[in-house]
Amino acid sequence: MISACPTPTSPTSTRGDTRSAVGAPRRRLGLLAAAAVLAAPLTAFVAPAAADPVPGGPWNCGEAVPLSGLLSHEELQQRLTSLAERRDALDLDVVGESLDGRPLYSAVVGDGPRTLAILTQQHGDEPMGTEAAVAFLREISADTPQAAALREAVTVVVVPRINPDGFERYTDEDFRDGIDPRRNSADLDLNRLWGPDADPDPATAPEVAAVEAVLAEHQPDLVVDYHHQVTYRTDEGDMATMSVLWSTHPDVDPAVAADGRRAAAVVGAALERDGHATVTRYPESDTSTTARNGLGLDGYPALLIEQRGQQEAGQKNRGALVREALTSMQGITEALADGSFDATDPAAADALPARGERVDGCE
Ligand SMILES: [Zn+2]
């Protein structure tokens, strides 16, 4: 029997985005209804001792996974501010603040005609997209001919760590009781507050309002939204690096959905070029208020990215997880810049294998 990684020890970290992405009602989701959803117990921070790791890792079985290596929100601010001071190509703005008063940022690099928006960590306990976005900003704002060429072709708009209050609860022992770190401080799942069917109240979801204003200003050609699921296999049994999905709601303009499918195909190809990485297709749902569907209904092509290994976001896997997300950001930007994005057949996304079984525990 193949032994597998430890199951995360709480419902928060075991469910990733799976449970919430299926079965939600196709109706207007009011804030009261959203707030009425019971919060699950909080994430445990230390994986139990367990059996041998699965081949094809790096999976972190049997190790404590300290989260102290992640950028605190203060460190994120320092990194972004430092970059903006050193790099003329990067414009940093405070675009709002979270319910608990933590600043929300946009970082804009380039002035090209194609605009890519990158959103990270609207679920506070899904951190690696933020780490990767900082690395990508450093790379694309650099004083190199390659970066300059990308900036002439593409405008990159990053809104990192949309839910800093949830992240604080995720990483601070003092916050282990209370609201699920996935949700904001009004106990709302921000990823049910997007698009024309949602009606987020800025008083309880200022994070969504801030992002919507950034998108309205920049009118991106594509929005990529970074999350974590737990670790899954491909349908052939290998470890899946990430799962992706475009807007699948039936009312999304087909041309808008097609660009999301192009993005999925481009990410699949970029990760494949990177080596042994495998991208799978995330299960579909018609929930209209996720970013993937809600932003699509608003007319923005959108792609959901669900990285593997939410429960393994500690030191040992940090490098691999950041590299995988960074590769997806690079691949999409380069494809927008060189025209290959538009030349991509949306049907290529259909060739991505379906997500396989969940890895649910060392055995
Ligand atoms: Zn998520």
CSV table of N, CA and C in Angstrom, one decimal, residues 51 117 235 280:
chain,number,residue,atom,x,y,z
A,51,ALA,N,3.6,7.9,8.8
A,51,ALA,CA,4.4,6.9,8.1
A,51,ALA,C,5.3,7.5,7.0
A,117,ALA,N,-4.6,40.6,-13.7
A,117,ALA,CA,-4.8,40.8,-12.3
A,117,ALA,C,-4.6,39.5,-11.6
A,235,ASP,N,-5.7,11.5,-12.0
A,235,ASP,CA,-6.5,10.3,-12.2
A,235,ASP,C,-5.7,9.1,-12.5
A,280,THR,N,-4.4,19.6,-12.9
A,280,THR,CA,-5.7,18.9,-13.1
A,280,THR,C,-6.8,19.9,-13.2
